Coordinates of C-alpha atoms and ligand atoms in Angstrom, one line a residue:
X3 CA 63.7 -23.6 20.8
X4 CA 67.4 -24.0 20.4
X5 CA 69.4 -21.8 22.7
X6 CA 71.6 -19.4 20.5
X7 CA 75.0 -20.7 20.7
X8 CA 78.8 -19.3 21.7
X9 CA 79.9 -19.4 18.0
X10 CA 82.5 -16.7 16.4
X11 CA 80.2 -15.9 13.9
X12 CA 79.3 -13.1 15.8
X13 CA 81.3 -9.8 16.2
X14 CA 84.6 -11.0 16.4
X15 CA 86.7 -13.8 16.2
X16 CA 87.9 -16.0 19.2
X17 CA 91.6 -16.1 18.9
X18 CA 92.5 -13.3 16.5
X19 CA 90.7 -10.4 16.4
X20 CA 89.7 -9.6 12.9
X21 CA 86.0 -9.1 11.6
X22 CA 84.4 -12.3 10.9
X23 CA 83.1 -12.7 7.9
X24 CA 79.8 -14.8 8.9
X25 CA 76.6 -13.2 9.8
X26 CA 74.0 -15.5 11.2
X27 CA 70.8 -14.6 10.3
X28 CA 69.4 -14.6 13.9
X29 CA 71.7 -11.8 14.8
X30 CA 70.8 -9.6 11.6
X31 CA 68.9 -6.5 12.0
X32 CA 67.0 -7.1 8.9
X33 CA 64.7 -9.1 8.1
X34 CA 63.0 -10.1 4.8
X35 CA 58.9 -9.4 4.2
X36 CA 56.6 -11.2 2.0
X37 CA 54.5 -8.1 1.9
X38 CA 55.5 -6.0 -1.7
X39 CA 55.5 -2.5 -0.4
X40 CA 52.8 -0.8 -2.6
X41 CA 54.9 1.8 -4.5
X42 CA 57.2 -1.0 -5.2
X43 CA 57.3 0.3 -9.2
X44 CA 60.5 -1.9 -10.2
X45 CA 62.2 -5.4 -9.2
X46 CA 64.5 -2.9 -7.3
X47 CA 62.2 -1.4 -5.1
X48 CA 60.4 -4.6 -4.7
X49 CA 63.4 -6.4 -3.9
X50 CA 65.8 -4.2 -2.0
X51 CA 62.6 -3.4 0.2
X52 CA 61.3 -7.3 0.3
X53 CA 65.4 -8.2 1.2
X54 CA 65.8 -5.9 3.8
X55 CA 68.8 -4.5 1.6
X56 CA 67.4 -1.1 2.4
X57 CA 64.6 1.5 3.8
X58 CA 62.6 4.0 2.6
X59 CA 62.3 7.2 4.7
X60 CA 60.8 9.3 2.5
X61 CA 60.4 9.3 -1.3
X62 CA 64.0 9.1 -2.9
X63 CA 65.8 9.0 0.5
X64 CA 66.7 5.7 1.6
X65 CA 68.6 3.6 4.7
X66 CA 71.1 1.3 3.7
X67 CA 70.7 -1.6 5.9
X68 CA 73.7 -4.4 6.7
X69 CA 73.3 -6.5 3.5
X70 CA 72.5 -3.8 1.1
X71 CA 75.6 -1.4 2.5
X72 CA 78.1 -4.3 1.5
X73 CA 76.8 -4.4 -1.2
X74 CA 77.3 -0.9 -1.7
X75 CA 80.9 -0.9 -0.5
X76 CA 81.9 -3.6 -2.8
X77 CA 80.5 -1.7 -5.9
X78 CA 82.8 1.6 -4.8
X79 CA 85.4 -0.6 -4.3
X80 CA 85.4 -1.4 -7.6
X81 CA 84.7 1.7 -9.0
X82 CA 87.7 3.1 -6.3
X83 CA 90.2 0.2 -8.1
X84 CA 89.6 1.5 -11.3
X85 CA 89.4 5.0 -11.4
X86 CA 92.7 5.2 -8.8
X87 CA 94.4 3.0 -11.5
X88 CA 93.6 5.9 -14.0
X89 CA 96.3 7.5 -11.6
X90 CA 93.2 10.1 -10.0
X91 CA 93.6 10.8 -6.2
X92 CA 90.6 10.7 -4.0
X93 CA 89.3 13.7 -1.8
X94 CA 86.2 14.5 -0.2
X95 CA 84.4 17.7 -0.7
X96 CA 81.6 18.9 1.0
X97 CA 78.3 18.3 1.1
X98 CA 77.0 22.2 2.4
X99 CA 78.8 23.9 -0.7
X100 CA 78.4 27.7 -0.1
X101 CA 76.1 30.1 -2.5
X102 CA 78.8 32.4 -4.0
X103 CA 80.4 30.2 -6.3
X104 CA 77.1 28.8 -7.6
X105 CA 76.5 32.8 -8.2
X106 CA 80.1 33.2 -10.0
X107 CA 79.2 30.0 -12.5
X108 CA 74.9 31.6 -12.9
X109 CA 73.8 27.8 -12.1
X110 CA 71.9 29.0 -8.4
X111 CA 69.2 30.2 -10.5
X112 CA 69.3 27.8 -13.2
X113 CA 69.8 23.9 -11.6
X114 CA 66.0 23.5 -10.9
X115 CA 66.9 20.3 -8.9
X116 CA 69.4 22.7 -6.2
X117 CA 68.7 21.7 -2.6
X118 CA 68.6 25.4 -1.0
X119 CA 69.3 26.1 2.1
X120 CA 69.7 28.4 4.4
X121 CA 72.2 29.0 7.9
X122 CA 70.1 30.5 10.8
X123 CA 73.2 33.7 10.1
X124 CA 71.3 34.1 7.0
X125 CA 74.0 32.8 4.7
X126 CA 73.3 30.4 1.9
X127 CA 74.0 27.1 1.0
X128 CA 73.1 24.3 -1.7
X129 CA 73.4 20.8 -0.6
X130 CA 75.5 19.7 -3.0
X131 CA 73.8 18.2 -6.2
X132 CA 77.5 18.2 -8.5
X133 CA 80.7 19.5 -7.4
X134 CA 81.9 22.0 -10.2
X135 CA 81.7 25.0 -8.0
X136 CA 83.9 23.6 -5.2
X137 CA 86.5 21.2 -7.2
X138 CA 87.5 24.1 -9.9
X139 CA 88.5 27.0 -7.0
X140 CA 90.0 24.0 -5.5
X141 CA 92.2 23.1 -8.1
X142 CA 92.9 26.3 -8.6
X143 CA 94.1 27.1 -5.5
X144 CA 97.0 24.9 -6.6
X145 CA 98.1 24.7 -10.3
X146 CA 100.4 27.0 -11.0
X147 CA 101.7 26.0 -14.1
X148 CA 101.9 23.2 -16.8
X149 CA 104.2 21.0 -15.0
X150 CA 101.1 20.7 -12.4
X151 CA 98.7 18.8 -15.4
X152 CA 97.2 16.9 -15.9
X153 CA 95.3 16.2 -12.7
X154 CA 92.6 14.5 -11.7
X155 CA 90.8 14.2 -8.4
X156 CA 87.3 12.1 -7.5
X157 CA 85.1 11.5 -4.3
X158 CA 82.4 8.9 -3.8
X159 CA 79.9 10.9 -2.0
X160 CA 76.2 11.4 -1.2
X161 CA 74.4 14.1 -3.5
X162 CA 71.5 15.9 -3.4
X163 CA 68.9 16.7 -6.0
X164 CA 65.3 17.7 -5.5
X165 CA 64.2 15.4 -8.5
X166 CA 60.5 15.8 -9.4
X167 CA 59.8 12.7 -9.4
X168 CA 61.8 10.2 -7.5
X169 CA 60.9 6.6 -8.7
X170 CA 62.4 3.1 -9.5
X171 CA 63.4 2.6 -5.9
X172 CA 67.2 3.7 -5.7
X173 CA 67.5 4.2 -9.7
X174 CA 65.9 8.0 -9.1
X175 CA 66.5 9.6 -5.3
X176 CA 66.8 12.7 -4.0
X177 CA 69.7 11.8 -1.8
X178 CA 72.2 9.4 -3.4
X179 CA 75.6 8.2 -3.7
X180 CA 77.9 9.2 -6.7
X181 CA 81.5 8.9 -7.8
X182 CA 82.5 12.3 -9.4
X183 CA 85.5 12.1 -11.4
X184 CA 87.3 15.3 -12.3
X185 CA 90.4 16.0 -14.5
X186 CA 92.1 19.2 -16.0
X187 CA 94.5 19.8 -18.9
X188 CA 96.9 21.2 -20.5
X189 CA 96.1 20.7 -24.0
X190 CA 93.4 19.5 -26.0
X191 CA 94.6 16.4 -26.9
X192 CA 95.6 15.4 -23.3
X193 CA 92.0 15.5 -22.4
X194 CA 90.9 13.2 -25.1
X195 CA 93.5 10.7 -24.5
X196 CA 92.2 11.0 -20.4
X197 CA 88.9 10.9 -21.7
X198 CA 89.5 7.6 -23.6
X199 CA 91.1 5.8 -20.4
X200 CA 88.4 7.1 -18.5
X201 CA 85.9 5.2 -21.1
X202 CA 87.6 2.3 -20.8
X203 CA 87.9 2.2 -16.8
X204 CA 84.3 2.6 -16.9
X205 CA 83.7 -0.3 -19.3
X206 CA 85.6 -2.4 -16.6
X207 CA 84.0 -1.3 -13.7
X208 CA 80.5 -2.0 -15.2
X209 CA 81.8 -5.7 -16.4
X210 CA 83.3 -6.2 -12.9
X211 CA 79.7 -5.2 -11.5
X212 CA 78.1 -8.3 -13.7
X213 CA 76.6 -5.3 -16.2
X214 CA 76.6 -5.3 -20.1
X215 CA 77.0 -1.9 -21.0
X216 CA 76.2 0.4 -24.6
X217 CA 78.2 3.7 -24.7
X218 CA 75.6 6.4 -26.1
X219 CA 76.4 9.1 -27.6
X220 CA 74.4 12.2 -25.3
X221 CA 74.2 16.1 -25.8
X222 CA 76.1 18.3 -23.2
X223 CA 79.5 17.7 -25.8
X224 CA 82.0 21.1 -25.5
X225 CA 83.3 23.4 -28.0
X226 CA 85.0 20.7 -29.4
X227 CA 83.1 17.5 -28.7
X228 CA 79.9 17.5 -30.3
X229 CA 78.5 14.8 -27.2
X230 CA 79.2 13.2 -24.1
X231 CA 78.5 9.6 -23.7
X232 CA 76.3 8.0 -21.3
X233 CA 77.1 3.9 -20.5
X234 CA 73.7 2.8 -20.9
X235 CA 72.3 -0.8 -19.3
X236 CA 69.6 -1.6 -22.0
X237 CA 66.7 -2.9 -19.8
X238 CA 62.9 -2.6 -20.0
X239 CA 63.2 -0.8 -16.4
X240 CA 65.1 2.1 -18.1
X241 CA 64.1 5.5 -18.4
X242 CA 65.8 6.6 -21.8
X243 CA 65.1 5.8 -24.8
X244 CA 68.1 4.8 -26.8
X245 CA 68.4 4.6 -30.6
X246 CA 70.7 1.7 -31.3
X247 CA 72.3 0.0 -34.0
X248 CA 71.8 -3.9 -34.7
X249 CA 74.8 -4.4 -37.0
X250 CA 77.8 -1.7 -35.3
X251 CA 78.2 -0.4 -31.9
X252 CA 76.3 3.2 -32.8
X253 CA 74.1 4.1 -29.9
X254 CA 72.3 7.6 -29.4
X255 CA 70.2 8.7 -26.8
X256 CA 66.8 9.3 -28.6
X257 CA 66.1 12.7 -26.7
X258 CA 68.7 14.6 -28.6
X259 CA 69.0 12.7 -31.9
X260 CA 67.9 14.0 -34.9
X261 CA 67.4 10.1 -35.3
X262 CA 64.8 8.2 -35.2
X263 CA 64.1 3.9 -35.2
X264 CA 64.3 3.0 -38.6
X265 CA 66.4 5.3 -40.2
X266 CA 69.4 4.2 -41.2
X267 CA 72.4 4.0 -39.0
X268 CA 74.9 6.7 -39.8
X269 CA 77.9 4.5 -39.2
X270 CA 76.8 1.7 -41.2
X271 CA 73.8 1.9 -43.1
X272 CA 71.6 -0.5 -40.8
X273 CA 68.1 0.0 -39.2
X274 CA 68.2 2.0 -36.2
X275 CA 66.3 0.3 -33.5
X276 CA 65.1 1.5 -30.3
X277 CA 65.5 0.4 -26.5
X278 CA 65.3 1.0 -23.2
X279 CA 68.1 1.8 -20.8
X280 CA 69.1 3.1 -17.5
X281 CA 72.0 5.6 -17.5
X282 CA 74.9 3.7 -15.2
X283 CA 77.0 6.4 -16.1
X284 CA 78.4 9.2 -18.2
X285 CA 81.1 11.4 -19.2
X286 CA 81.4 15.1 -20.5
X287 CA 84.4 17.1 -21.9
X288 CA 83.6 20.6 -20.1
X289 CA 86.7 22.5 -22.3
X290 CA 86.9 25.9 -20.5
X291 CA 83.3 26.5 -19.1
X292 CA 84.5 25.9 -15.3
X293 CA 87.7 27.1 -15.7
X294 CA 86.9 30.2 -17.2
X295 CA 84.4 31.2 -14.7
X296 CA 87.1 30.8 -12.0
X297 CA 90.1 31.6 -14.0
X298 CA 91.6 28.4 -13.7
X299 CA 94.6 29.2 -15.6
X300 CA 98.6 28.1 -16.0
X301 CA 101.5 29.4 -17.0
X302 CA 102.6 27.2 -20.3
X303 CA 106.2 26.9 -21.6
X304 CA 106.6 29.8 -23.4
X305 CA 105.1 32.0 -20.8
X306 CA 101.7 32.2 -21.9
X307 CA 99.0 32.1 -19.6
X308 CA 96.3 29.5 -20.5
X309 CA 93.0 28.3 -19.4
X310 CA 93.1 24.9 -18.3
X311 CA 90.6 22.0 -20.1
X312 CA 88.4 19.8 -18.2
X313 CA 86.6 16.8 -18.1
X314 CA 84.2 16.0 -15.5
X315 CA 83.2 11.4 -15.3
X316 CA 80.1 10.6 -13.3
X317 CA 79.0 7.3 -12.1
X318 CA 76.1 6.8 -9.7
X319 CA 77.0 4.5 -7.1
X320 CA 73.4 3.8 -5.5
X321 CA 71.8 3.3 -8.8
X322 CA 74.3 1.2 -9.7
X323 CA 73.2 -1.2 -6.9
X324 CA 69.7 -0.9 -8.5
X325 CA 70.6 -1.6 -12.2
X326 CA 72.6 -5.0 -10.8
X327 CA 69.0 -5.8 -9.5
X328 CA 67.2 -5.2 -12.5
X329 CA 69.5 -6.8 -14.7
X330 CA 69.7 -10.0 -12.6
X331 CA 66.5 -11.4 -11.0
X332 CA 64.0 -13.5 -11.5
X333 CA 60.3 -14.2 -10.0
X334 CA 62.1 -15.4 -6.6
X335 CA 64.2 -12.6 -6.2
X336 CA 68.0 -11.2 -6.6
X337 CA 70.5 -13.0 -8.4
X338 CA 73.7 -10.9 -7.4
X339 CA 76.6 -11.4 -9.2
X340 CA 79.8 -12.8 -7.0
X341 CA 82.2 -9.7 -7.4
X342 CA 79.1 -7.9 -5.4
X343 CA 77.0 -10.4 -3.3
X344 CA 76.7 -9.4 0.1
X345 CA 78.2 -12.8 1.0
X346 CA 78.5 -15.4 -1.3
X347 CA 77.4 -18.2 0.1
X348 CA 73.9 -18.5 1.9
X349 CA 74.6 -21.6 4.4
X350 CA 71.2 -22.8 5.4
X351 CA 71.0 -25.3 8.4
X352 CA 67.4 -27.3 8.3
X353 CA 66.9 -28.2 11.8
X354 CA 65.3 -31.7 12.6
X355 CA 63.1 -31.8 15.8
X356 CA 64.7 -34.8 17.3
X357 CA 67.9 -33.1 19.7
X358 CA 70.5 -35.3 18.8
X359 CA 70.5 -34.9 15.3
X360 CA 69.6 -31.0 15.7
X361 CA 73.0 -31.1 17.5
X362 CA 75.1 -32.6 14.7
X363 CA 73.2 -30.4 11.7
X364 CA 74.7 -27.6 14.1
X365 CA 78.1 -29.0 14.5
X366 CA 78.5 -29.4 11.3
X367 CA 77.4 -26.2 10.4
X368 CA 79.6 -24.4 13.2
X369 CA 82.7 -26.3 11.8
X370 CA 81.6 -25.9 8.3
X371 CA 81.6 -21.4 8.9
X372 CA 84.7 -21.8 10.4
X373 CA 86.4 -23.4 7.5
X374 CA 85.0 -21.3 5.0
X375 CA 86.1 -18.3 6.7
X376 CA 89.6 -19.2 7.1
X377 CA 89.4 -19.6 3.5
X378 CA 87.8 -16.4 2.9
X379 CA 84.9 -17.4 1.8
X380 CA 81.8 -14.7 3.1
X381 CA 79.1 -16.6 4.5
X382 CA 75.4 -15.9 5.6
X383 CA 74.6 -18.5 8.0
X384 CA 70.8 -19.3 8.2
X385 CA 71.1 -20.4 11.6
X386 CA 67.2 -19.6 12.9
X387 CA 65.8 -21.8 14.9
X388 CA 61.9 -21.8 14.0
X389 CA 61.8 -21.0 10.5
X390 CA 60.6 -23.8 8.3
X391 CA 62.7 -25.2 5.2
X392 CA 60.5 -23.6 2.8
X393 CA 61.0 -20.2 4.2
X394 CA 64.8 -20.3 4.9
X395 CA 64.7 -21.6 0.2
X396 CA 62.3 -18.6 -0.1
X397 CA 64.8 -16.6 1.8
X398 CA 68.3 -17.4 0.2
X399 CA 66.6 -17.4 -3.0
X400 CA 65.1 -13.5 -2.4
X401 CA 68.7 -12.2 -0.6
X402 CA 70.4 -14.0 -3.7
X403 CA 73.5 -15.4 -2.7
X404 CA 75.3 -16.5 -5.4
X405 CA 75.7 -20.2 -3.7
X406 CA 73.5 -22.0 -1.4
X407 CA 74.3 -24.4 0.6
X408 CA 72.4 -27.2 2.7
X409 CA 73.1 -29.2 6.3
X410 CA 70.3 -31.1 6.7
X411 CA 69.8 -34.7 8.4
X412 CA 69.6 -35.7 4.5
X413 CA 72.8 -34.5 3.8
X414 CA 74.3 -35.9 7.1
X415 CA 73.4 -39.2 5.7
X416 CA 75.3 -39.0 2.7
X417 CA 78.3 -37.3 4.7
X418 CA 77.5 -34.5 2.3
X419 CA 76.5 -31.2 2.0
X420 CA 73.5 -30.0 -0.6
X421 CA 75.1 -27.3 -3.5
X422 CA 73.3 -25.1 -5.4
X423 CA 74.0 -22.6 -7.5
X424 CA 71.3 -19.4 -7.2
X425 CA 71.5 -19.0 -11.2
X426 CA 70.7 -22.9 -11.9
X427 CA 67.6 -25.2 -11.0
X428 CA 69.7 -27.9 -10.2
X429 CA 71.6 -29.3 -6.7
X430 CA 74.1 -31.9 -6.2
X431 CA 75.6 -32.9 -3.1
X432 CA 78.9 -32.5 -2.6
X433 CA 80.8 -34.4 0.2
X434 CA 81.9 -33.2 3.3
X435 CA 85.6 -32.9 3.1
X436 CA 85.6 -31.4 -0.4
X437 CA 83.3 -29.1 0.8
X438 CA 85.2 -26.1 1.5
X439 CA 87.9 -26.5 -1.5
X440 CA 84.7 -26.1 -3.8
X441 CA 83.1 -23.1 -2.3
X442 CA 86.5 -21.5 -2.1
X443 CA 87.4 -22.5 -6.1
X444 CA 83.6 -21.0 -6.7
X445 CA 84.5 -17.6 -5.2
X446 CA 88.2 -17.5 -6.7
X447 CA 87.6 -18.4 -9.9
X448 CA 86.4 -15.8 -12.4
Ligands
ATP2 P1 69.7 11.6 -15.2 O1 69.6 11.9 -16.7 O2 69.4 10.1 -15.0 O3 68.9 12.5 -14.3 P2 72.1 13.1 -14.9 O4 72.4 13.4 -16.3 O5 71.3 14.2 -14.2 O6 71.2 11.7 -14.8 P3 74.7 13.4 -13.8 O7 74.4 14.7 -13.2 O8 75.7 13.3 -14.9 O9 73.3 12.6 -14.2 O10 75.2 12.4 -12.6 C1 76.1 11.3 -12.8 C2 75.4 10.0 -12.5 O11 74.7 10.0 -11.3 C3 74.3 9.5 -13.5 O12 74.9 8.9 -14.6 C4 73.5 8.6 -12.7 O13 74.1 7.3 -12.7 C5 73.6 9.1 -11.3 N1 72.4 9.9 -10.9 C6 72.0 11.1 -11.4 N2 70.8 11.5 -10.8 C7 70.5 10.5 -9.9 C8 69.4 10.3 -9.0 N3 68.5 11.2 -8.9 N4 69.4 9.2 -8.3 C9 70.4 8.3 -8.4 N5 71.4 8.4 -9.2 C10 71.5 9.5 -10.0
MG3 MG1 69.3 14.5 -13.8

């Protein structure tokens, strides 16, 4: 047995205090499973559960475990970049939103998927499921008049909807995380011009998340819109059915289209075919149906008092983690992309028998973590002691790490270290001292 060593890798640094970036795998609460959990219906399920990524405690309602909650993070970070640069400010609402104001807009009765519950005082509540009722009294509370708009405000926060069926691992849960964007107007045209940013921030986040995206045209459109648009990831996995055009960029979802596949494309004149896809995102113009029920109004130029427009811009930030996995995989597992790999390099140390070379693989393993993460490179050291080679490959290629790399007494030979990339069949060994400038170039580069 090798004796767990004093290394920084764990906790915190030695000399300067800041969060280390490695995490051996001997220190990591989870650990991977060759059992396939038996409702694993998707590559998701199968492989968030198989990775250790997450836990299910219940149907729909999930733990988010070290390597899946970075994961996690680094997809609302991304999602936080954008939709900040839109020039919305983040707040948190709450969670327990309070009956009345689901009264005052008639959806208590109506949202069959409303979490109800209720105080031991007898008062209501709904666990929030959408976040109309609180952010419109909210904004409310401080527009006074058109200098205040345009506004917008988001939150990335759990929700809550009793689905009826919750499946595809994290694609469908009953508790789950969202960004909800929300942004109010002055005039009509203000909101489309928002609305057309807000499109094109989306477009980026999903690219930045690895994800090819369709924008579909969905019902729920306004007054004055005659759809919202849902950003589709067309994969066999999906749940909608999406009537798309091979020749133009028309999309509609199939559910409210008086399309079907085969009939020609109203933009162009093509044959409408038909896919799958998982809804990543979407985004409605609401015109005055919040604001009207709470009197959001403002005083305009000429003294008039108006009802501001709004626009509400959903993205589901769990599912999100979910779609990355079913876009990306093969038979061995995940193959994240690098803006959203837990870490991005899996460093796997084999461990020869004989002591003295067991000693060096480690040394140069130790000095090898250390110079990647000095150079900011996010490493998962597979540093266990009695797993065998095959195990630690099955591993890194499972947890997906987009780069593996190899100390073995076969690489020690060659003064090397073994590369390969999680997306390719092929290694190559790259020497010792160039070691760290590659990795680093690998994660910098886009
Ligand atoms: P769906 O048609 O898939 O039920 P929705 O139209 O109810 O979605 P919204 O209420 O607009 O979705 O929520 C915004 C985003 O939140 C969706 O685009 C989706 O990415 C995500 N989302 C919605 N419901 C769930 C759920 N039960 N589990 C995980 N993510 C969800
Ligand atoms: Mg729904």
């Amino acid at each position: 047995m090798v004796q767990p060593r004093h290394h920084p890798g764990f906790y915190f640094t030695h000399a300067n205090d800041y969060p280390i970036r490695t995490m051996r795998m001997s220190r990591l609460l989870s650990k991977t499973t060759k059992s396939v959990p038996a409702d694993a219906d998707s590559a998701n399920a199968k492989f968030l559960l198989q990775g250790g990524f997450v836990r299910q405690e219940a149907a729909g309602v999930y733990s988010w475990l070290p390597l899946g909650f970075r994961v996690l993070r680094k997809v609302e970070n991304i999602i936080r970049e954008e939709i900040d640069a839109l020039g919305a400010q983040e707040i948190l609402m709450p969670a327990l939103e309070p009956k009345d104001p689901w009264v005052t807009t008639g959806r208590w009765d109506t949202v069959d998927v409303l979490f109800k519950v209720k105080s031991q005082t007898g008062k209501e509540y709904a666990l929030g499921a959408t976040h109309e009722e609180i952010v419109t009294p909210l904004v409310a509370s401080f527009v006074r008049s058109y200098h205040d708009l345009p506004v917008a405000v988001y939150q990335i926060q759990t929700k809550f909807r009793d689905e009826l069926r919750a499946k595809s691992g994290v694609l469908r849960g009953r508790e789950f995380g969202m960004k909800d964007l929300y942004s109010f107007h002055r005039t009509q045209d203000d909101l489309e011009s928002f609305y057309q940013k807000a499109l094109e921030a989306y477009l980026k986040v999903f690219a930045r998340c690895g994800l090819d995206t369709k924008v579909v045209e969905a019902s729920g459109g306004s007054f004055t819109k005659k759809f919202s648009h849902e950003f589709q990831v067309v994969t066999p996995a999906g749940e909608d059915l999406i009537l798309a055009c091979p020749s133009c960029a028309f999309a509609q979802n199939a559910e409210i289209s008086s399309l079907k596949a085969g009939d020609a494309c109203p933009q162009c004149g093509a044959h409408l075919g038909q896919v799958k896809g998982i809804e990543a995102g979407n985004i409605f113009d609401l015109g005055k149906k919040f604001s009207e029920a709470f009197k959001l109004e403002f005083t305009d130029d000429d003294g008039s008092r108006k009802t501001v427009l709004m626009g509400c811009y959903g993205i589901g930030t769990t599912r999100l983690v979910g779609t990355i996995v079913e876009a990306s995989h093969d038979e061995r597992g995940i193959i994240w992309p690098k803006s959203v790999a837990p870490y991005h390099v899996s460093l796997v140390s084999l461990m020869p028998k004989d002591d003295a070379t067991r000693e060096r693989v480690l040394e140069t393993s130790e000095s090898l973590v250390r110079d990647l993460e000095t150079q900011g490179v996010e490493v998962l050291w597979d540093d266990r002691a009695d797993v065998s080679p095959g195990e630690k490959f099955a591993d890194a290629d499972l947890l997906g790490m987009p780069l593996r790399l190899v100390v073995s007494e076969k690489s020690l030979k060659e003064d090397s270290v073994e590369w390969k990339l999680r997306s390719s069949k092929d290694s190559k060994l790259v020497k010792q001292q160039d070691i760290v400038e590659e990795a680093k170039n690998f994660v910098t580069e886009r």
